[in-house]
Amino acid sequence: MRISVIGCGYVGLITGACLAEIGHEVSCTDNDDSKIQILRAGKLPIYEPHLDTLIEKNTREGRLHFLANPGEAVRGSDVVFICVGTPPLENGDADLSAIDSVARMIATEGGGPKLVIEKSTVPAQTGQELKRALSVYSRKSGITFRVASNPEFLREGTAVMDFLHPDRIVIGVDDDSAAKQLREIYQPILDRKFNCPAHAGKCPAESPAPIFVTTTVNSAELIKHASNSFLALKISFANALADMCEQLGADVQEVTAAVGMDPRIGPDFLRAGLGFGGFCLPKDVQAFIRLAERVGIDFTLLKATEQVNKQRIDILMEKARKALWVLKGKNIAILGLAFKPNTDDIRFSPALDAARKFLAEGAILRAYDPQAMEKTRKLLPQISLASSAYAAVEHADALVLATEWDEFRKLDWKRVFSVMARPLIIDARNFLDPAEMRALGFEYHSFGR
Ligand code: UGA
């Protein structure tokens, strides 16, 4: 199928590359011309495992194109995926202005009738507005558009595999023809008939065929917000539980491991620590609270989720003050800057929130992250960046482990111990083994253990 993808951010790039990989003819476009130039030069504006291989292969084989002119991309396609950003406004609402501009562009430059699919995360009823906008903007041409919702559930760091091996593909449609077209697009994934990039071409046995869920457009939009909000709720529950464990002499990892064995609860998203960040969970929880308010519902449960999450940084600072007494003038090493491992994304990163607090108290920071240094250098030049984890911890009065990169587990901790001014670790991700660290001589603090 001939597909255009508007927006070359995380969702757009993964969608474009993966749809090309499963056999479609895909044109990706973005109103940020510099992104298109980077992509056309064979480089990537983001770090994401497997994405470089997919883009290189599909561009070379002629199925994937990056076009600076959005009209050209849309005109040559039957189906348009909208993957533009919906960032939070000051009041917490999702900013839908990019969707509106895209609707105008499709209606005026698109050339003919198409199926327009929302992939960006949007509040319920956006599809209705999008349909109305498309019909208003195409008033003169009289072209008609159909609108569908197809929310994306991929996670940064595992995005390619999440796209190709989803648990479910949710489509929200108004008519049978849209459902048929969407099924056709995803058929290779439903049949697991494609070259899986991570497993030497074969799909891993443990990932069964996804479930194809067909709903109304409103329900599909709500499914996405509800999913992210529930994940956030689980994390905040685990974090509040960690605080309880700490007061009561229990170990939160032991507790969540056993609680998660109940299939009604499940083991995932119960890792306590510095809380959730990134460009999705925090903004989606906020937008869902605002959406609830707009329809007269006080979603206190989600407000509490947000509040527990905000407190995580304060709790970290309290631990640091307790251990170090005065923070001003202390050398703090921060390991990890990305909002989670395997990504270079620092948007709403709890690690950076913590760094800002330390800086505000006059601490001297030296940080290291395997992927997120370049982006941090631009955003927070006050942090001195080290070339390795060992260089970051040299002469440090404390080490704060803020993102659980695998690389940190494999560090030579004896060496770390010998180069630090004071062997103090605050493990904000409950990543290291407390007994092991203490046996090496470290003063070791974590959350709820
Ligand atoms: C999230 C969802 O997990 C995806 O399903 C969704 O498609 C995506 O948002 C989106 O809306 O686009 P992502 O933002 O990539 O994906 O990151 P997550 O893996 O969900 O992690 C979010 C944050 O929660 C991270 O800061 C992570 O460190 C934290 N986290 C996660 C915890 O603190 N504890 C956990 O147990 C799990």
Coordinates of C-alpha atoms and ligand atoms in Angstrom, one line a residue:
M1 CA 0.0 0.0 0.0
R2 CA 1.2 3.6 -0.6
I3 CA 1.4 5.2 2.7
S4 CA 2.6 8.7 3.9
V5 CA 3.7 9.4 7.5
I6 CA 3.5 12.9 8.7
G7 CA 6.1 13.6 11.5
C8 CA 9.5 12.1 11.8
G9 CA 9.7 11.9 15.6
Y10 CA 9.9 8.6 17.6
V11 CA 6.5 7.3 16.5
G12 CA 6.7 8.6 12.9
L13 CA 10.2 7.2 12.2
I14 CA 9.4 3.8 13.7
T15 CA 6.0 3.6 12.0
G16 CA 7.5 4.6 8.6
A17 CA 10.5 2.3 8.8
C18 CA 8.5 -0.7 10.1
L19 CA 5.7 -0.3 7.5
A20 CA 8.3 -0.2 4.8
E21 CA 10.0 -3.3 6.2
I22 CA 6.7 -5.3 6.0
G23 CA 6.4 -4.3 2.4
H24 CA 4.6 -1.0 2.0
E25 CA 5.7 2.0 -0.1
V26 CA 6.3 4.7 2.5
S27 CA 7.0 8.4 2.3
C28 CA 7.9 10.2 5.5
T29 CA 7.8 13.9 5.9
D30 CA 8.3 16.5 8.6
N31 CA 7.9 20.3 8.7
D32 CA 11.4 20.4 10.3
D33 CA 13.5 20.5 7.2
S34 CA 16.7 19.8 9.1
K35 CA 15.3 16.4 10.2
I36 CA 14.6 15.4 6.6
Q37 CA 18.1 16.5 5.6
I38 CA 19.7 14.4 8.4
L39 CA 17.6 11.4 7.3
R40 CA 18.4 11.9 3.6
A41 CA 22.1 12.0 4.5
G42 CA 21.7 8.5 6.0
K43 CA 21.9 9.7 9.6
L44 CA 19.3 9.5 12.4
P45 CA 18.0 12.3 14.6
I46 CA 17.4 9.8 17.5
Y47 CA 19.0 6.8 19.0
E48 CA 16.8 3.7 18.9
P49 CA 18.1 0.1 18.6
H50 CA 17.6 -1.5 15.1
L51 CA 16.2 1.7 13.6
D52 CA 19.3 2.5 11.6
T53 CA 19.4 -0.9 10.0
L54 CA 15.8 -0.7 9.0
I55 CA 16.0 2.8 7.5
E56 CA 19.2 2.0 5.7
K57 CA 17.8 -1.2 4.2
N58 CA 14.4 0.1 3.2
T59 CA 15.8 3.4 1.7
R60 CA 18.3 1.4 -0.3
E61 CA 15.6 -1.0 -1.5
G62 CA 13.4 1.9 -2.6
R63 CA 10.4 1.4 -0.2
L64 CA 11.2 4.2 2.2
H65 CA 11.5 7.9 1.2
F66 CA 12.0 11.1 3.1
L67 CA 10.4 14.1 1.5
A68 CA 10.7 17.7 2.5
N69 CA 7.4 18.6 0.8
P70 CA 4.5 17.2 2.9
G71 CA 2.0 17.8 0.0
E72 CA 4.2 15.6 -2.3
A73 CA 4.2 12.8 0.3
V74 CA 0.5 12.9 0.9
R75 CA -0.4 13.2 -2.8
G76 CA 1.4 10.0 -3.6
S77 CA -0.4 7.9 -0.9
D78 CA -3.8 6.3 -0.3
V79 CA -3.4 6.3 3.5
V80 CA -1.9 9.0 5.8
F81 CA -0.6 8.3 9.3
I82 CA -0.5 11.4 11.4
C83 CA 2.5 11.1 13.8
V84 CA 3.0 14.7 14.9
G85 CA 3.7 15.8 18.5
T86 CA 0.9 16.6 20.9
P87 CA 3.0 18.3 23.7
P88 CA 1.5 19.5 26.9
L89 CA 0.2 23.1 27.1
E90 CA 0.8 25.2 30.2
N91 CA -2.5 24.0 31.7
G92 CA -1.8 20.3 31.0
D93 CA -4.1 20.0 27.9
A94 CA -2.6 18.3 24.9
D95 CA -1.6 20.9 22.3
L96 CA -3.5 19.7 19.1
S97 CA -2.4 22.6 16.9
A98 CA 0.0 20.4 14.9
I99 CA -2.9 18.0 14.1
D100 CA -5.0 20.9 12.9
S101 CA -2.2 22.2 10.6
V102 CA -1.7 18.7 9.2
A103 CA -5.5 18.5 8.5
R104 CA -5.3 21.7 6.6
M105 CA -2.3 20.5 4.6
I106 CA -3.9 17.2 3.8
A107 CA -7.2 18.8 2.7
T108 CA -5.6 21.4 0.6
E109 CA -2.6 19.7 -0.9
G110 CA -3.5 16.0 -0.6
G111 CA -4.9 15.7 -4.1
G112 CA -7.7 13.3 -3.5
P113 CA -9.8 11.2 -1.0
K114 CA -7.7 9.3 1.6
L115 CA -7.9 7.4 4.8
V116 CA -6.4 9.6 7.5
I117 CA -5.2 7.8 10.6
E118 CA -4.3 9.3 13.9
K119 CA -1.3 7.6 15.5
S120 CA -0.3 10.5 17.7
T121 CA -1.7 10.2 21.3
V122 CA -4.7 12.4 21.4
P123 CA -7.7 12.9 23.8
A124 CA -10.9 11.2 23.0
Q125 CA -13.1 13.0 20.5
T126 CA -10.0 14.4 18.6
G127 CA -11.0 12.1 15.6
Q128 CA -14.4 13.9 15.4
E129 CA -12.7 17.2 15.4
L130 CA -10.2 16.0 12.8
K131 CA -13.0 14.8 10.5
R132 CA -14.7 18.2 10.9
A133 CA -11.5 20.1 10.2
L134 CA -10.8 18.0 7.1
S135 CA -14.3 18.7 5.8
V136 CA -14.0 22.4 6.5
Y137 CA -10.6 22.8 4.9
S138 CA -11.7 20.8 1.8
R139 CA -14.9 22.7 1.4
K140 CA -13.8 24.2 -2.0
S141 CA -12.4 21.0 -3.4
G142 CA -15.2 18.8 -2.2
I143 CA -12.8 15.9 -1.5
T144 CA -13.9 13.6 1.3
F145 CA -11.7 12.0 3.9
R146 CA -12.2 9.1 6.2
V147 CA -10.7 9.2 9.7
A148 CA -9.5 6.3 11.8
S149 CA -7.5 6.0 15.1
N150 CA -4.7 3.5 15.5
P151 CA -2.9 4.3 18.7
E152 CA 0.7 3.2 19.1
F153 CA 2.0 1.3 22.2
L154 CA 5.7 1.2 21.4
R155 CA 8.2 2.0 24.1
E156 CA 11.4 3.9 23.4
G157 CA 14.4 1.6 23.6
T158 CA 12.4 -1.4 22.3
A159 CA 10.3 0.5 19.8
V160 CA 11.1 -1.5 16.6
M161 CA 10.3 -4.8 18.3
D162 CA 7.2 -3.4 20.0
F163 CA 5.9 -2.2 16.6
L164 CA 6.6 -5.5 14.9
H165 CA 5.5 -7.7 17.8
P166 CA 2.7 -5.9 19.5
D167 CA 0.3 -7.6 22.0
R168 CA -2.6 -5.9 20.2
I169 CA -3.2 -3.7 17.3
V170 CA -6.1 -1.3 18.1
I171 CA -8.0 0.3 15.4
G172 CA -10.9 2.8 15.9
V173 CA -13.0 3.1 12.8
D174 CA -16.3 4.5 11.6
D175 CA -16.7 2.3 8.5
D176 CA -15.9 -1.2 7.2
S177 CA -13.7 0.0 4.4
A178 CA -11.3 1.7 6.9
A179 CA -11.2 -1.5 9.0
K180 CA -10.4 -3.5 5.8
Q181 CA -7.6 -1.1 4.8
L182 CA -6.0 -1.1 8.2
R183 CA -6.1 -4.9 8.4
E184 CA -4.5 -5.1 5.0
I185 CA -1.7 -2.7 6.2
Y186 CA -1.0 -4.9 9.3
Q187 CA -1.6 -8.3 7.7
P188 CA 2.2 -9.2 7.6
I189 CA 2.4 -8.4 11.3
L190 CA -0.8 -10.4 12.1
D191 CA 0.6 -13.3 10.1
R192 CA 4.1 -12.8 11.5
K193 CA 5.4 -12.8 7.9
F194 CA 8.3 -10.4 7.7
N195 CA 12.1 -10.4 8.4
C196 CA 12.4 -9.8 12.1
P197 CA 15.5 -7.5 12.4
A198 CA 16.4 -8.6 15.9
H199 CA 16.2 -12.4 15.5
A200 CA 18.2 -13.1 12.3
G201 CA 15.0 -12.7 10.2
K202 CA 12.8 -15.0 12.3
C203 CA 10.0 -13.8 14.7
P204 CA 10.8 -14.9 18.3
A205 CA 8.8 -17.9 19.3
E206 CA 7.7 -16.2 22.6
S207 CA 5.9 -13.4 20.7
P208 CA 2.5 -14.8 19.5
A209 CA 0.4 -13.2 16.8
P210 CA -1.1 -9.9 18.0
I211 CA -4.8 -9.5 18.7
F212 CA -6.6 -7.2 16.2
V213 CA -9.0 -5.1 18.2
T214 CA -11.6 -3.1 16.4
T215 CA -13.5 -0.3 18.2
T216 CA -15.0 3.1 17.6
V217 CA -12.6 6.0 17.1
N218 CA -13.5 7.5 20.5
S219 CA -12.8 4.2 22.3
A220 CA -9.5 3.7 20.5
E221 CA -8.4 7.2 21.6
L222 CA -9.4 6.4 25.1
I223 CA -7.6 3.0 25.1
K224 CA -4.3 4.8 24.6
H225 CA -4.7 7.4 27.4
A226 CA -6.1 4.7 29.7
S227 CA -3.2 2.4 29.0
N228 CA -0.5 5.0 29.7
S229 CA -2.4 6.3 32.8
F230 CA -2.7 2.8 34.2
L231 CA 1.0 2.1 33.7
A232 CA 1.8 5.3 35.5
L233 CA -0.6 4.3 38.3
K234 CA 1.2 1.0 38.8
I235 CA 4.5 2.8 39.1
S236 CA 3.2 5.3 41.6
F237 CA 1.7 2.5 43.6
A238 CA 5.1 0.7 43.7
N239 CA 6.8 3.9 44.7
A240 CA 4.3 4.7 47.6
L241 CA 4.8 1.0 48.6
A242 CA 8.6 1.6 48.6
D243 CA 8.1 4.4 51.1
M244 CA 6.0 2.1 53.3
C245 CA 8.6 -0.7 53.1
E246 CA 11.3 1.7 54.1
Q247 CA 9.4 2.7 57.3
L248 CA 8.4 -0.8 58.1
G249 CA 11.6 -2.7 57.5
A250 CA 10.4 -4.6 54.4
D251 CA 11.9 -4.9 50.9
V252 CA 9.9 -3.4 48.1
Q253 CA 11.4 -5.7 45.5
E254 CA 10.4 -8.8 47.5
V255 CA 6.9 -7.4 48.0
T256 CA 6.3 -6.4 44.3
A257 CA 7.8 -9.6 43.0
A258 CA 5.3 -11.7 45.0
V259 CA 2.4 -9.3 44.4
G260 CA 3.1 -9.3 40.7
M261 CA 2.9 -13.1 40.6
D262 CA -0.9 -12.8 40.7
P263 CA -1.9 -12.8 37.1
R264 CA -4.6 -10.3 37.9
I265 CA -1.9 -7.8 38.8
G266 CA 1.1 -8.8 36.7
P267 CA 4.8 -8.2 37.4
D268 CA 5.5 -5.3 35.0
F269 CA 5.7 -1.6 35.9
L270 CA 6.1 -2.2 39.6
R271 CA 9.8 -1.1 39.7
A272 CA 10.1 1.6 42.5
G273 CA 12.7 4.3 42.4
L274 CA 12.9 7.8 40.9
G275 CA 9.5 7.6 39.2
F276 CA 8.2 7.8 35.6
G277 CA 9.5 10.4 33.1
G278 CA 9.7 10.7 29.3
F279 CA 7.6 12.4 26.8
C280 CA 4.6 10.0 27.2
L281 CA 3.5 9.0 30.7
P282 CA 3.8 12.4 32.4
K283 CA 2.0 14.3 29.7
D284 CA -0.6 11.6 29.0
V285 CA -1.6 11.4 32.7
Q286 CA -1.9 15.2 32.8
A287 CA -4.0 15.3 29.6
F288 CA -6.2 12.5 30.9
I289 CA -6.8 14.5 34.1
R290 CA -7.7 17.6 32.1
L291 CA -10.0 15.6 29.8
A292 CA -11.8 14.2 32.8
E293 CA -12.2 17.7 34.3
R294 CA -13.6 18.9 31.0
V295 CA -16.4 16.4 31.2
G296 CA -17.0 17.1 34.9
I297 CA -15.1 14.1 36.4
D298 CA -12.6 14.5 39.2
F299 CA -10.1 11.8 38.5
T300 CA -8.4 11.9 41.9
L301 CA -6.7 8.6 41.4
L302 CA -4.6 10.1 38.6
K303 CA -4.0 13.3 40.5
A304 CA -2.5 11.2 43.3
T305 CA -0.5 9.2 40.7
E306 CA 1.1 12.5 39.6
Q307 CA 1.7 13.7 43.1
V308 CA 3.5 10.5 44.2
N309 CA 5.7 10.8 41.1
K310 CA 6.6 14.4 41.8
Q311 CA 7.6 13.5 45.4
R312 CA 10.2 11.0 44.2
I313 CA 12.8 13.7 43.5
D314 CA 12.1 15.3 46.9
I315 CA 12.7 11.9 48.5
L316 CA 16.0 11.5 46.6
M317 CA 17.1 15.0 47.8
E318 CA 16.2 14.1 51.4
K319 CA 18.3 11.0 51.2
A320 CA 21.2 13.0 49.7
R321 CA 21.0 15.6 52.4
K322 CA 20.8 13.0 55.2
A323 CA 23.9 11.3 53.9
L324 CA 25.9 14.3 52.9
W325 CA 24.6 16.9 55.3
V326 CA 25.4 20.1 53.3
L327 CA 25.1 19.7 49.5
K328 CA 26.7 23.0 48.6
G329 CA 30.2 22.4 47.2
K330 CA 29.9 18.6 47.2
N331 CA 31.0 16.7 44.1
I332 CA 28.2 14.5 42.9
A333 CA 28.5 12.0 40.1
I334 CA 25.3 11.3 38.2
L335 CA 25.2 8.0 36.3
G336 CA 22.4 8.1 33.7
L337 CA 20.7 11.1 32.2
A338 CA 18.2 9.6 29.8
F339 CA 14.6 9.1 31.1
K340 CA 15.2 5.4 30.9
P341 CA 17.9 3.1 29.5
N342 CA 18.5 2.3 25.8
T343 CA 17.4 5.7 24.6
D344 CA 19.1 9.1 24.2
D345 CA 15.8 10.9 25.1
I346 CA 16.0 13.3 28.0
R347 CA 12.6 14.9 27.8
F348 CA 11.0 15.0 31.2
S349 CA 13.9 12.8 32.5
P350 CA 13.8 12.3 36.3
A351 CA 17.6 12.1 36.2
L352 CA 17.7 15.7 34.9
D353 CA 15.1 16.9 37.4
A354 CA 17.3 15.5 40.1
A355 CA 20.4 17.2 38.5
R356 CA 18.6 20.5 38.5
K357 CA 17.8 20.2 42.2
F358 CA 21.4 19.3 43.1
L359 CA 22.6 22.3 41.0
A360 CA 20.1 24.6 42.8
E361 CA 21.6 23.5 46.1
G362 CA 25.1 24.4 45.0
A363 CA 26.4 20.9 44.4
I364 CA 29.0 20.3 41.7
L365 CA 27.9 17.8 39.1
R366 CA 29.7 15.4 36.9
A367 CA 27.6 13.1 34.8
Y368 CA 27.9 10.3 32.4
D369 CA 25.3 8.5 30.1
P370 CA 26.0 6.1 27.3
Q371 CA 23.8 7.9 24.8
A372 CA 22.2 11.1 26.2
M373 CA 25.3 13.3 26.7
E374 CA 24.9 15.3 23.5
K375 CA 21.3 16.3 24.2
T376 CA 22.2 17.1 27.8
R377 CA 25.1 19.3 26.8
K378 CA 22.7 21.5 24.8
L379 CA 20.0 21.6 27.5
L380 CA 22.0 21.8 30.8
P381 CA 25.5 23.1 30.0
Q382 CA 26.1 23.6 33.8
I383 CA 26.6 19.9 34.2
S384 CA 30.1 18.8 33.4
L385 CA 30.1 15.6 31.3
A386 CA 32.6 12.8 31.8
S387 CA 33.9 10.5 29.1
S388 CA 33.1 7.4 31.1
A389 CA 31.4 6.3 34.3
Y390 CA 34.8 5.9 36.0
A391 CA 35.8 9.5 35.0
A392 CA 32.4 10.7 36.4
V393 CA 32.9 9.2 39.8
E394 CA 36.6 10.2 40.3
H395 CA 36.9 12.2 43.6
A396 CA 33.1 12.3 44.0
D397 CA 31.5 12.6 47.4
A398 CA 28.5 10.6 46.2
L399 CA 27.3 8.7 43.2
V400 CA 23.6 9.0 42.2
L401 CA 22.5 6.2 39.9
A402 CA 19.6 7.8 38.0
T403 CA 19.1 5.6 34.9
E404 CA 19.6 1.8 35.0
W405 CA 21.8 1.3 31.9
D406 CA 23.1 -2.3 31.8
E407 CA 26.6 -0.9 31.4
F408 CA 26.5 0.3 35.0
R409 CA 25.8 -3.1 36.4
K410 CA 28.9 -4.3 34.7
L411 CA 31.2 -1.6 36.2
D412 CA 34.2 -2.7 38.1
W413 CA 32.8 -1.5 41.5
K414 CA 36.1 -2.1 43.3
R415 CA 37.7 0.5 41.0
V416 CA 34.7 2.8 41.6
F417 CA 35.2 2.4 45.3
S418 CA 38.9 3.3 45.1
V419 CA 38.5 6.4 43.0
M420 CA 35.6 8.1 44.9
A421 CA 36.4 10.6 47.6
R422 CA 33.7 9.1 49.7
P423 CA 32.2 5.7 48.7
L424 CA 28.6 6.7 48.9
I425 CA 26.0 5.4 46.5
I426 CA 22.4 6.6 46.2
D427 CA 20.8 4.0 43.8
A428 CA 17.7 5.8 42.7
R429 CA 16.6 2.9 40.4
N430 CA 17.1 0.0 42.9
F431 CA 19.4 -1.4 40.3
L432 CA 22.4 -2.7 42.3
D433 CA 22.5 -5.4 44.9
P434 CA 22.6 -3.8 48.3
A435 CA 24.4 -6.7 50.0
E436 CA 27.1 -6.8 47.3
M437 CA 27.7 -3.0 47.4
R438 CA 27.9 -3.0 51.2
A439 CA 30.2 -6.0 51.2
L440 CA 32.5 -3.9 48.9
G441 CA 32.5 -1.2 51.6
F442 CA 30.1 1.3 50.1
E443 CA 27.6 3.3 52.1
Y444 CA 24.6 2.3 50.0
H445 CA 21.1 3.8 49.9
S446 CA 18.1 2.9 47.6
F447 CA 14.3 3.2 47.7
G448 CA 12.3 0.9 49.9
R449 CA 14.9 -1.8 50.5
Ligands
UGA1 C1 5.3 4.6 27.3 C2 4.4 3.3 27.3 O1 5.1 2.3 28.0 C3 4.2 2.8 25.8 O2 3.4 1.7 25.8 C4 3.6 3.9 25.0 O3 3.4 3.6 23.6 C5 4.5 5.2 25.1 O4 4.7 5.6 26.4 C6 3.9 6.3 24.3 O5 2.8 6.7 24.7 O6 4.4 6.6 23.2 P1 7.9 5.1 27.1 O7 7.6 6.5 27.3 O8 8.9 4.7 26.0 O9 6.6 4.2 26.8 O10 8.6 4.5 28.4 P2 8.2 3.4 29.5 O11 9.0 2.2 29.3 O12 6.7 3.3 29.7 O13 8.8 4.1 30.8 C7 8.3 5.4 31.3 C8 9.0 5.8 32.6 O14 8.5 5.0 33.6 C9 10.5 5.7 32.6 O15 11.0 6.9 33.2 C10 10.8 4.5 33.4 O16 12.1 4.6 34.0 C11 9.7 4.5 34.4 N1 9.3 3.2 35.0 C12 8.9 2.2 34.2 C13 9.5 3.1 36.4 O17 9.9 4.0 37.1 N2 9.1 1.9 36.9 C14 8.7 0.8 36.1 O18 8.3 -0.2 36.7 C15 8.5 1.0 34.8

